[in-house]
Structure formats: C-alpha cells, structure tokens
Amino acid sequence: MNVLIASSEAVPFCKTGGLADVAGALPKELERLGVEVSLILPLYRKVKREGLKPTNLKIRVPVSDRIEEASIWKGKTGNNVPVYLIEKDRYYDRDELYQTPEGDYPDNAERFIFFSRAILEAVKSIGLKPNLIHSNDWQTAMVPVYLKTIYKDDPYLRNIASLFTIHNLGYQGIFWYLDMHLTGLGWEYFNPEGIEFHGKINLLKGGIIFSDIINTVSKTYSEEIQTEEYGFGLDGVLRKRKADLYGIINGIEYDEWNPATDKNIPARYSLNDMKGKALCKRTLQREMGLKERDSPLIGMITRLASQKGLDILSESIENLMQLDLQIIVLGDGEERYQRILTDISRRYPEKAGIKIGFDNVLAKKIYAGSDFFLMPSRYEPCGLGQLISLRYGTIPIVRKTGGLTDTIIEFNPKSPRIPIPPSRIPLCPPLLKGDVGGLSGGKGGFKKGRRMGIRGNGFLFEEYSAEALLNSVKNALSSYKDKNLWRALVSNAMSSDFSWGASAKKYLDIYGRAINSANEKS
C-alpha cells in the first residue's frame, strides 16, 4: 500500500496543535507496518530548511482564472519518511501558519484551496503512485473534492482513494460565497449537497461529502458530532455518512514522552522507581513560586478558551483555592481568562501559579511534577494532554466527553475492579497477554482471554458545570490522602498504553476500506 498524508502542519517541521503531532507520528508507525508512506505540507517561513533540498520541480496550479507557479522541496522525517513541501512565498512566507493576534489571514481560503490543488499537481510532477491520499482538517479538505470532480477523469489520479480525518469539527474553513471562483468548481457544487453552508463556502463539509471514508480522532467523538449539540451545523451531513464514519483514538510518541529518559525534567523516574517524581514536584513548585509542601498539585496546560473549560474553571476557582491543593496553569488565549487566572495567582501566591504563553520545557516539567492534570473541556475530539499525563504518572481529572471518555476510566476505591467496556479493550494491548495482570500490577487479569476488569486510571465528571468540576476535584483529592490507593492509581496510569501501534493498525484497516470503496465506485 502506498499512502500520501496531506497536512497543513506536522512535527518536526511546524506545529500549532495536535494535528501536527498526529501527522508527524502516524507515518512512522505506518512504515513499521509495511506501508509505503510519504507526507506533504506547505513550506512555511517557520520550517527550518536544514536537511531539505529543492527538487527543481515546478508545478502550475489553477487558482480562479489564473495559474500560480510553485516549487517542491524534499526532505525526510527523523525516521526517514519522505516529506514534500510546497514552496509558494506569496501564501506561506509569513510569521504564522494561519493567523496573527489580530485574527485569521484574510486570504486563508485562497491559501489552502491552492494547497489542496497543489497536492494533486505535485503527485503527478513527483511521480508518486499513492493508492490513497489521507487528508486532514479543512486546510486539505478540497483534495477529496477535486479527486471526485475536476480530476475524476485524470488518467494519473482517477483511481486514488481518499480518507478525510476530522481533528476538530469546530474549525471548518467557512468563507464567503464570492470566494467560490477560487476553487475552479462550477456553481452547481454551491448547494446543500455540495460545499454550500448557509450561503457560504464550507471546505470541511466538502471533505466529508466527497471522501471515500471519514474518521475522527476518537470513537465517542465520532458519535457526538452526529448530534445537534456537537455537530456545529454538520450533524445532518455526518449522519448521512454514518456508515463511512469511524473513530480512531490518537496515540502519543512513547520515545518522546518518557519520564525515564526525559532530559527536560529535573529527575528521571519510572513505575519501578518513583523517587524522581517527588523531586520534579518540588522543583516545579519552586520555579512557579509556590510553597514547597506535599499538598496535591494540579497542573493544566491548555488554550485559554471556553472550549477547554476555562469558563467553568473560572467559576469554581475561588472555591478550589479554599481546598488543600495547589494549581499551575500554562497557556495562552482569551484575555478575560488571562485576567482571572493572573488575579488568582496574585491573591494566592503560595497556591496558584500562572504562566501566559507556551513553553515546551515548562510543559514537560508540569506533566512530571504535578500530581493531577485537569482537562474540564466542553468538548474534546481526542485530547493528548491526558495521554501524556498518564505516561508521567500524573492523574487526569477530565470531563466525560470525546476522547477523554475513551481513554480515562473512573477510579473508584470502593469498587476496585471495574468492567472494561468492549470498545476499550484494544486501547491497552499489553494487558491482553495472559501473563500480565491488571493495571494495578496484580496477578491474573486477562488469562485465557477472559475480561476480568481493571482499576480506573483517573477521574471524570459528566455535567458541564463548575459544581461538577469542583466535586470531581474533591473526589480525586480524597484518593491522594490514602497512600496505598494513590500508589495503585499511579500504577494504573503509568501502565496504560496509548502508544501509536494499535491506532496505526486501525488506520491501515480503514485505508483498505477506502481503497475498496473507491474501486467499487470507479
């Protein structure tokens, strides 16, 4: 199988969010499974050009009634997956990828309609022979649209299948209808069965309608977005394609996120030797100006936005400060939340620390030095923070939504063995071996294929309210006080397995489904 992954960002080249982590990690796992895989993205100003070389190939890309020329660069990821980058300074030689503090770039429609079509022109120019193009989010959503319209009779491209991954339905690439000319499509596609959406163009909608297979980044999120509450106006479109819609949880790179080898934290530690975590906590308290004590420390690394639960956190923060805990927040975003958190840290300097902005090294220190990790999201397609925190033995406190539902199981000391829903079994592959016990490290577990259940690995609340958040934190703190329970809970967390291996196999499966679907339609 030959797969081209199309993304607007990917580590280690450029990143604004979780999409970059997925686009950087998934190709490596697919290669291990025998897939011939490559990656394509724009050549932004931020991309470091060491190791990249121009190919001397030029492509001519129709945009509206004109032709835009672009160049192709080539390099490799750290694990030798080929990467191609589209150089077009008019669109990508800018300080940021999508926006500045003043707002989105006004020509984003043109920038990424161009990129989607440039991908297909590059495939022909380079001589790639993909069976499937895997597009991600609205920035590459026009790829499956073009494969089924303008390029459907192109002898080089007509048999290529398409998978479209929705990483966050809240971002759809919606633009005014007068940008329709940029697409090169006829007005017959500007209708409710095409890319029209309440009188505007919706690029993500096009990806949903025209791709062979669709997926989201967790099973629960794939179900949630078919409802009015979480569908952002596209729930009806998604319900129509329910048979072709899958949910695959993201993984994390266990080589990168490993407290036993992480050079960015003050002390290394592992499940077999946890002494270093205490030093990480004391160092973090000192660095953030908090009093060095054994109070439970809650960490939060987030975008400061209502989607991430900052509204209910703000409502509950005063009550949280009355509890025996400390809290550290690292993030950037809406000014009102910056003000609220900064004020709390000023009034409770020994209990609350806030750092506005983002700092990769500090983020790792928070994962390693905190006791709990808070994610009170209104909605969360997958979430990576809770997966990283599990890896570092930092217990998630999360709202029961999207990928948080699929990865965190409530820890209940009164009922130490909690049945595993069948959908969760593949998420922890090592536990399926007969000689491995439950997450608490005991004997037995999954002998002879029998599901015995496991202890939970975190805390969840369902109602989206400040009261529910506060009660969940109180419940978590009670487990912290019982050191035997706490050791079992930390063991559960660090024994959870959300590496990319299992998820990559599921992608391989839906790639096959997409290719079969495309062949049946051709």
Coordinates of C-alpha atoms in Angstrom, one line a residue:
M1 CA 0.0 0.0 0.0
N2 CA 1.2 3.5 -0.9
V3 CA -0.2 6.4 1.1
L4 CA 0.3 10.1 0.9
I5 CA -0.6 12.0 4.1
A6 CA -1.6 15.6 3.4
S7 CA -1.5 18.0 6.3
S8 CA -1.1 21.8 6.9
E9 CA 1.3 21.0 9.8
A10 CA 3.5 18.2 11.1
V11 CA 6.2 17.8 13.6
P12 CA 9.2 18.4 13.5
F13 CA 8.6 20.9 10.7
C14 CA 5.8 23.1 12.0
K15 CA 3.1 23.0 14.7
T16 CA 0.2 24.8 16.2
G17 CA -1.7 21.9 17.7
G18 CA -2.4 18.2 18.0
L19 CA -2.8 17.8 14.2
A20 CA 1.0 18.3 13.9
D21 CA 1.7 15.5 16.4
V22 CA -0.6 13.1 14.5
A23 CA 0.8 13.9 11.1
G24 CA 4.4 13.5 12.5
A25 CA 3.9 10.3 14.4
L26 CA 1.4 8.3 12.3
P27 CA 3.7 7.9 9.2
K28 CA 6.4 6.3 11.3
E29 CA 4.0 3.6 12.6
L30 CA 2.6 3.0 9.2
E31 CA 6.1 2.4 7.8
R32 CA 6.6 -0.2 10.5
L33 CA 3.5 -1.9 9.2
G34 CA 4.9 -2.1 5.7
V35 CA 3.1 0.9 4.2
E36 CA 5.0 3.0 1.7
V37 CA 4.1 6.4 3.1
S38 CA 5.1 10.0 2.4
L39 CA 4.0 13.4 3.8
I40 CA 3.2 16.7 2.1
L41 CA 2.8 20.1 3.6
P42 CA 3.4 23.8 2.9
L43 CA 6.9 25.3 3.2
Y44 CA 6.2 28.0 5.8
R45 CA 8.7 30.6 6.9
K46 CA 8.9 28.7 10.3
V47 CA 10.1 25.5 8.7
K48 CA 13.8 25.0 9.3
R49 CA 15.4 24.2 5.9
E50 CA 18.3 22.2 7.2
G51 CA 18.1 18.8 5.6
L52 CA 15.6 20.0 3.0
K53 CA 16.5 20.3 -0.7
P54 CA 14.8 21.9 -3.7
T55 CA 13.8 19.3 -6.2
N56 CA 13.9 21.7 -9.2
L57 CA 10.3 20.6 -9.9
K58 CA 7.8 23.3 -10.7
I59 CA 4.0 22.9 -10.6
R60 CA 1.4 25.1 -12.2
V61 CA -1.8 25.3 -10.1
P62 CA -5.0 26.9 -11.4
V63 CA -6.5 29.4 -8.9
S64 CA -9.6 31.2 -10.1
D65 CA -8.9 32.4 -13.7
R66 CA -5.1 32.4 -13.4
I67 CA -2.1 30.0 -12.9
E68 CA 0.1 30.1 -9.8
E69 CA 3.5 28.5 -10.0
A70 CA 5.1 26.8 -7.1
S71 CA 8.3 24.8 -6.3
I72 CA 8.6 21.5 -4.5
W73 CA 11.2 20.8 -1.8
K74 CA 12.0 17.4 -0.4
G75 CA 13.4 16.1 2.9
K76 CA 12.8 13.3 5.4
T77 CA 11.4 13.0 8.8
G78 CA 13.5 11.7 11.7
N79 CA 12.6 8.2 10.8
N80 CA 13.3 8.6 7.1
V81 CA 9.7 9.0 5.8
P82 CA 9.9 11.2 2.7
V83 CA 8.3 14.6 3.1
Y84 CA 7.5 17.0 0.3
L85 CA 6.9 20.7 0.9
I86 CA 5.2 23.2 -1.4
E87 CA 7.1 26.5 -1.7
K88 CA 4.9 29.5 -2.5
D89 CA 6.1 32.6 -0.7
R90 CA 3.1 34.6 -1.6
Y91 CA 1.0 32.3 0.6
Y92 CA 3.4 30.8 3.2
D93 CA 6.3 33.2 3.8
R94 CA 4.6 34.7 6.8
D95 CA 5.3 34.9 10.6
E96 CA 2.5 32.4 11.5
L97 CA 0.7 29.5 9.9
Y98 CA -2.9 30.6 9.9
Q99 CA -3.3 33.8 11.8
T100 CA -1.8 36.6 13.9
P101 CA -3.1 38.0 17.2
E102 CA -5.3 40.3 15.2
G103 CA -7.1 37.4 13.6
D104 CA -7.0 34.9 10.7
Y105 CA -5.2 35.8 7.5
P106 CA -7.9 37.3 5.2
D107 CA -6.8 35.1 2.3
N108 CA -6.9 31.8 4.1
A109 CA -9.4 30.5 1.6
E110 CA -7.1 31.1 -1.3
R111 CA -4.0 29.8 0.6
F112 CA -5.5 26.4 1.3
I113 CA -7.6 25.9 -1.8
F114 CA -4.3 26.4 -3.6
F115 CA -2.6 23.9 -1.3
S116 CA -5.2 21.2 -1.9
R117 CA -4.9 21.5 -5.6
A118 CA -1.1 21.8 -5.5
I119 CA -1.0 18.5 -3.7
L120 CA -2.6 16.7 -6.7
E121 CA -0.4 18.6 -9.2
A122 CA 2.7 17.7 -7.1
V123 CA 1.7 14.0 -7.0
K124 CA 1.9 14.0 -10.8
S125 CA 5.0 16.1 -11.0
I126 CA 6.9 14.0 -8.5
G127 CA 5.7 10.7 -9.9
L128 CA 4.1 9.4 -6.7
K129 CA 1.8 6.5 -7.1
P130 CA -0.4 6.6 -3.9
N131 CA -3.3 4.2 -3.6
L132 CA -4.8 6.7 -1.1
I133 CA -4.4 10.3 0.0
H134 CA -5.1 10.9 3.7
S135 CA -6.3 14.5 4.1
N136 CA -6.6 16.2 7.5
D137 CA -9.0 19.0 8.5
W138 CA -10.3 21.9 6.4
Q139 CA -7.0 23.0 5.1
T140 CA -6.7 19.9 2.9
A141 CA -10.4 19.1 2.6
M142 CA -10.6 20.1 -1.0
V143 CA -8.3 17.2 -2.0
P144 CA -11.2 14.6 -2.0
V145 CA -13.5 17.2 -3.6
Y146 CA -11.0 17.6 -6.5
L147 CA -10.5 13.8 -6.8
K148 CA -14.2 13.4 -7.4
T149 CA -14.7 16.4 -9.6
I150 CA -12.1 18.2 -11.6
Y151 CA -9.6 15.3 -11.6
K152 CA -12.0 12.4 -11.8
D153 CA -11.0 11.6 -15.4
D154 CA -7.3 12.4 -15.0
P155 CA -5.6 9.1 -16.0
Y156 CA -2.9 9.6 -13.3
L157 CA -5.2 10.4 -10.4
R158 CA -8.6 8.9 -11.1
N159 CA -8.1 5.6 -9.1
I160 CA -6.7 7.3 -5.9
A161 CA -8.9 6.7 -2.8
S162 CA -9.4 9.3 -0.1
L163 CA -9.6 9.3 3.6
F164 CA -10.6 12.5 5.4
T165 CA -9.8 13.0 9.1
I166 CA -11.7 15.5 11.2
H167 CA -9.5 16.5 14.1
N168 CA -11.8 19.2 15.4
L169 CA -15.2 19.9 13.8
G170 CA -15.3 23.4 15.4
Y171 CA -12.9 24.6 12.7
Q172 CA -14.5 24.2 9.3
G173 CA -12.9 26.6 6.8
I174 CA -16.0 28.7 6.2
F175 CA -15.7 31.6 3.7
W176 CA -18.0 34.0 1.9
Y177 CA -19.6 32.7 -1.3
L178 CA -17.7 35.1 -3.6
D179 CA -14.6 33.0 -3.0
M180 CA -16.2 30.2 -5.0
H181 CA -14.3 31.3 -8.1
L182 CA -11.0 30.3 -6.3
T183 CA -12.0 26.6 -6.3
G184 CA -12.3 26.3 -10.1
L185 CA -15.6 24.4 -9.5
G186 CA -18.9 25.3 -11.2
W187 CA -21.7 26.8 -9.3
E188 CA -23.6 23.5 -9.5
Y189 CA -21.4 22.5 -6.5
F190 CA -22.6 25.5 -4.4
N191 CA -25.7 23.9 -3.0
P192 CA -26.7 22.0 0.2
E193 CA -25.5 18.7 -1.3
G194 CA -22.1 20.3 -2.1
I195 CA -19.9 22.8 -0.3
E196 CA -22.5 25.5 0.3
F197 CA -23.3 26.1 4.0
H198 CA -25.8 28.8 5.0
G199 CA -24.9 30.9 2.0
K200 CA -21.2 30.4 2.4
I201 CA -18.4 28.0 1.3
N202 CA -17.6 25.3 3.8
L203 CA -14.4 23.5 2.9
L204 CA -14.6 20.9 5.6
K205 CA -18.1 20.0 4.5
G206 CA -16.7 19.2 1.1
G207 CA -14.2 16.8 2.6
I208 CA -17.0 15.0 4.4
I209 CA -19.2 14.7 1.4
F210 CA -16.6 13.7 -1.2
S211 CA -14.2 11.5 0.6
D212 CA -14.4 7.7 0.4
I213 CA -14.1 7.2 4.2
I214 CA -14.2 9.7 7.1
N215 CA -12.8 9.3 10.6
T216 CA -12.4 11.4 13.7
V217 CA -9.8 11.0 16.5
S218 CA -11.9 9.0 19.0
K219 CA -14.9 6.7 18.9
T220 CA -17.0 8.8 21.2
Y221 CA -16.3 12.0 19.3
S222 CA -17.4 10.3 16.0
E223 CA -20.8 9.7 17.7
E224 CA -21.0 13.1 19.4
I225 CA -20.6 15.1 16.2
Q226 CA -23.7 13.4 14.8
T227 CA -25.7 15.2 17.4
E228 CA -27.0 18.8 17.2
E229 CA -25.1 19.7 20.4
Y230 CA -21.7 18.8 19.0
G231 CA -22.3 18.9 15.2
F232 CA -21.6 22.6 14.6
G233 CA -24.3 22.5 11.9
L234 CA -22.9 19.5 10.1
D235 CA -24.6 16.8 12.2
G236 CA -27.1 16.0 9.4
V237 CA -24.4 15.7 6.8
L238 CA -22.4 13.4 9.1
R239 CA -25.5 11.2 9.9
K240 CA -25.9 10.7 6.1
R241 CA -22.4 9.3 6.0
K242 CA -22.7 7.3 9.3
A243 CA -21.8 4.0 7.6
D244 CA -18.5 5.5 6.4
L245 CA -17.6 7.3 9.6
Y246 CA -15.0 5.8 12.0
G247 CA -13.4 6.8 15.3
I248 CA -9.7 6.1 16.0
I249 CA -8.0 7.4 19.1
N250 CA -4.8 9.2 18.7
G251 CA -1.6 7.9 20.3
I252 CA 1.5 9.6 21.6
E253 CA 5.2 9.0 20.9
Y254 CA 6.4 7.0 23.8
D255 CA 10.0 7.6 22.9
E256 CA 9.5 11.4 23.3
W257 CA 7.1 11.3 26.3
N258 CA 9.1 9.1 28.7
P259 CA 9.8 10.2 32.3
A260 CA 12.6 7.6 32.5
T261 CA 14.6 9.3 29.7
D262 CA 13.3 12.8 29.5
K263 CA 16.2 15.3 29.8
N264 CA 13.8 18.3 30.2
I265 CA 12.7 17.3 33.7
P266 CA 14.8 17.7 36.9
A267 CA 14.9 13.9 37.7
R268 CA 14.1 10.8 35.7
Y269 CA 11.7 8.2 37.2
S270 CA 9.7 5.1 36.2
L271 CA 7.0 2.9 37.6
N272 CA 9.6 0.8 39.3
D273 CA 11.4 3.8 40.8
M274 CA 9.2 6.8 41.5
K275 CA 11.6 8.8 43.7
G276 CA 12.4 11.2 40.9
K277 CA 8.8 12.4 40.7
A278 CA 8.9 13.9 44.2
L279 CA 12.0 16.0 43.1
C280 CA 10.2 17.1 40.0
K281 CA 7.3 18.3 42.1
R282 CA 9.5 20.3 44.5
T283 CA 11.4 21.9 41.6
L284 CA 8.2 22.8 39.8
Q285 CA 6.8 24.4 43.0
R286 CA 10.0 26.4 43.5
E287 CA 10.1 27.5 39.8
M288 CA 6.5 28.7 39.9
G289 CA 6.9 30.5 43.2
L290 CA 4.6 28.1 45.2
K291 CA 5.2 27.0 48.7
E292 CA 7.1 23.6 48.7
R293 CA 4.8 21.3 50.5
D294 CA 3.0 17.9 50.0
S295 CA -0.4 19.4 49.1
P296 CA -1.8 17.9 45.9
L297 CA -0.6 19.8 42.9
I298 CA -2.9 20.2 39.9
G299 CA -1.3 21.0 36.5
M300 CA -3.1 22.4 33.5
I301 CA -1.6 23.0 30.0
T302 CA -4.2 24.5 27.7
R303 CA -5.5 27.0 25.3
L304 CA -7.3 29.6 27.5
A305 CA -10.7 29.3 25.8
S306 CA -14.2 28.2 26.8
Q307 CA -13.9 25.0 24.7
K308 CA -11.2 23.9 27.1
G309 CA -13.5 24.5 30.1
L310 CA -12.0 27.8 31.2
D311 CA -15.5 29.2 31.9
I312 CA -16.4 26.6 34.5
L313 CA -12.8 26.7 35.9
S314 CA -13.2 30.4 36.4
E315 CA -16.5 29.9 38.2
S316 CA -15.0 27.4 40.5
I317 CA -11.5 28.8 41.0
E318 CA -12.3 30.7 44.2
N319 CA -13.8 27.5 45.8
L320 CA -10.8 25.5 44.6
M321 CA -8.5 27.9 46.4
Q322 CA -10.2 27.0 49.7
L323 CA -9.1 23.4 49.3
D324 CA -5.8 21.9 50.3
L325 CA -4.2 22.0 46.9
Q326 CA -2.0 24.0 44.5
I327 CA -2.6 24.7 40.9
I328 CA -0.4 25.6 38.0
V329 CA -1.7 26.8 34.6
L330 CA 0.3 27.2 31.4
G331 CA -1.4 28.6 28.4
D332 CA -2.4 31.4 26.2
G333 CA -5.7 32.6 24.8
E334 CA -8.7 34.8 25.6
E335 CA -7.8 37.9 27.6
R336 CA -10.6 37.5 30.1
Y337 CA -9.3 34.2 31.3
Q338 CA -5.7 35.5 31.4
R339 CA -7.0 38.3 33.8
I340 CA -8.9 35.9 36.0
L341 CA -6.0 33.4 36.4
T342 CA -3.4 36.2 36.9
D343 CA -5.6 37.7 39.6
I344 CA -5.9 34.4 41.4
S345 CA -2.1 33.8 41.3
R346 CA -1.7 37.4 42.7
R347 CA -4.1 36.8 45.6
Y348 CA -3.0 33.2 46.3
P349 CA 0.7 33.3 45.5
E350 CA 1.6 30.2 47.6
K351 CA -1.2 28.1 46.0
A352 CA -1.6 29.3 42.3
G353 CA 0.9 29.8 39.5
I354 CA 0.1 31.1 36.1
K355 CA 2.3 31.3 33.0
I356 CA 0.9 33.1 30.0
G357 CA 2.3 31.7 26.7
F358 CA 3.7 28.4 25.8
D359 CA 7.0 26.8 26.9
N360 CA 7.7 23.2 25.8
V361 CA 10.2 22.6 28.6
L362 CA 7.9 24.0 31.3
A363 CA 5.1 21.9 29.9
K364 CA 7.2 18.7 30.4
K365 CA 8.0 19.9 33.9
I366 CA 4.3 20.3 34.7
Y367 CA 3.5 16.9 33.4
A368 CA 6.2 15.4 35.5
G369 CA 5.9 17.5 38.6
S370 CA 2.1 17.6 39.1
D371 CA 0.0 15.0 40.9
F372 CA -3.1 15.7 38.9
F373 CA -3.8 17.0 35.4
L374 CA -7.0 19.0 34.8
M375 CA -8.9 18.9 31.5
P376 CA -12.5 20.2 32.0
S377 CA -13.2 20.5 28.3
R378 CA -16.7 21.4 26.9
Y379 CA -15.8 19.1 24.0
E380 CA -12.5 17.3 23.2
P381 CA -12.1 15.3 20.0
C382 CA -9.3 13.2 21.4
G383 CA -7.0 15.1 23.7
L384 CA -3.3 14.4 24.1
G385 CA -2.7 16.0 27.5
Q386 CA -4.5 13.2 29.4
L387 CA -2.4 10.6 27.5
I388 CA 0.9 12.4 28.3
S389 CA -0.1 12.8 31.9
L390 CA -0.9 9.1 32.3
R391 CA 2.6 8.4 30.9
Y392 CA 4.1 10.6 33.6
G393 CA 2.1 9.2 36.5
T394 CA 0.0 12.4 36.8
I395 CA -3.6 11.5 37.3
P396 CA -6.2 13.1 34.9
I397 CA -9.3 14.8 36.1
V398 CA -11.4 15.3 33.0
R399 CA -14.9 15.9 31.7
K400 CA -16.6 12.9 30.2
T401 CA -16.6 13.9 26.5
G402 CA -15.0 12.8 23.3
G403 CA -11.6 11.1 23.6
L404 CA -11.5 11.8 27.3
T405 CA -14.3 9.3 27.6
D406 CA -12.4 6.7 25.6
T407 CA -9.2 6.9 27.5
I408 CA -10.0 7.7 31.1
I409 CA -11.8 5.2 33.3
E410 CA -13.1 6.4 36.7
F411 CA -11.1 5.2 39.7
N412 CA -13.4 4.0 42.4
P413 CA -11.7 2.6 45.5
K414 CA -15.0 1.2 46.8
S415 CA -15.2 -1.0 43.6
P416 CA -11.6 -1.8 42.8
R417 CA -12.5 -3.9 39.7
I418 CA -14.4 -2.0 37.1
P419 CA -15.6 -3.9 34.0
I420 CA -14.0 -2.8 30.8
P421 CA -16.4 -1.8 28.0
P422 CA -15.6 -3.9 24.9
S423 CA -14.7 -0.8 23.0
R424 CA -11.9 -0.1 25.4
I425 CA -10.1 -3.4 25.2
P426 CA -7.9 -2.6 22.2
L427 CA -6.7 0.6 24.0
C428 CA -4.3 -1.3 26.3
P429 CA -2.7 -4.0 24.2
P430 CA -0.2 -5.3 26.8
L431 CA -3.0 -6.2 29.2
L432 CA -4.3 -8.7 26.7
K433 CA -1.4 -11.0 27.3
G434 CA -2.2 -13.9 29.6
D435 CA 0.8 -13.3 31.9
V436 CA 0.1 -9.7 32.6
G437 CA -2.1 -8.5 35.4
G438 CA -4.4 -5.6 35.7
L439 CA -3.2 -2.1 35.7
S440 CA -2.6 -2.2 39.4
G441 CA 0.2 -4.7 38.8
G442 CA -1.6 -7.7 40.4
K443 CA -1.6 -11.3 39.1
G444 CA -4.2 -12.7 36.8
G445 CA -6.1 -10.2 34.6
F446 CA -6.6 -11.4 31.1
K447 CA -5.8 -15.1 31.3
K448 CA -7.3 -17.3 28.6
G449 CA -9.0 -14.2 27.0
R450 CA -11.3 -13.6 30.0
R451 CA -12.0 -10.0 30.7
M452 CA -11.5 -9.5 34.5
G453 CA -11.7 -5.7 34.5
I454 CA -9.1 -3.2 35.7
R455 CA -8.8 -0.4 38.2
G456 CA -9.5 3.0 36.8
N457 CA -6.8 5.5 35.8
G458 CA -8.4 8.9 36.5
F459 CA -11.4 10.9 37.5
L460 CA -14.3 12.0 35.3
F461 CA -17.3 14.3 35.7
E462 CA -20.2 14.5 33.2
E463 CA -22.3 17.6 33.8
Y464 CA -20.6 20.7 32.3
S465 CA -20.7 22.9 35.4
A466 CA -18.4 24.5 38.0
E467 CA -20.1 22.4 40.7
A468 CA -19.4 19.1 38.9
L469 CA -15.8 20.1 38.3
L470 CA -15.3 21.0 42.0
N471 CA -16.9 17.8 43.2
S472 CA -14.6 15.7 40.9
V473 CA -11.5 17.5 42.2
K474 CA -12.7 16.8 45.8
N475 CA -13.1 13.1 44.9
A476 CA -9.7 13.0 43.4
L477 CA -8.1 14.6 46.5
S478 CA -9.6 12.0 48.8
S479 CA -7.7 9.3 46.9
Y480 CA -4.5 11.3 47.2
K481 CA -4.8 11.1 51.0
D482 CA -4.7 7.3 51.1
K483 CA -1.2 6.4 50.1
N484 CA -2.0 2.8 49.3
L485 CA -4.8 3.8 47.0
W486 CA -2.6 6.5 45.5
R487 CA 0.2 4.1 44.6
A488 CA -2.3 1.8 42.9
L489 CA -3.8 4.7 41.0
V490 CA -0.4 5.9 39.8
S491 CA 0.5 2.4 38.8
N492 CA -2.8 2.1 36.8
A493 CA -2.0 5.4 35.0
M494 CA 1.6 4.6 34.1
S495 CA 0.6 1.1 32.9
S496 CA -1.9 2.4 30.4
D497 CA -0.8 2.0 26.9
F498 CA -1.7 4.7 24.3
S499 CA 1.3 4.4 22.0
W500 CA 0.6 4.7 18.3
G501 CA 0.9 1.0 17.4
A502 CA -2.7 -0.1 17.9
S503 CA -4.1 3.1 16.3
A504 CA -1.9 2.7 13.2
K505 CA -3.3 -0.8 12.6
K506 CA -6.8 0.7 12.7
Y507 CA -5.8 3.3 10.2
L508 CA -4.4 0.6 8.0
D509 CA -7.8 -1.1 8.1
I510 CA -9.8 1.9 7.1
Y511 CA -7.3 2.7 4.3
G512 CA -8.2 -0.7 2.9
R513 CA -11.9 0.1 3.2
A514 CA -11.4 3.4 1.4
I515 CA -9.5 1.8 -1.4
N516 CA -12.1 -0.9 -1.8
S517 CA -14.9 1.8 -1.8
A518 CA -13.1 3.8 -4.4
N519 CA -12.6 0.7 -6.6
E520 CA -16.3 -0.2 -6.3
K521 CA -17.3 3.3 -7.4
S522 CA -14.9 3.5 -10.3

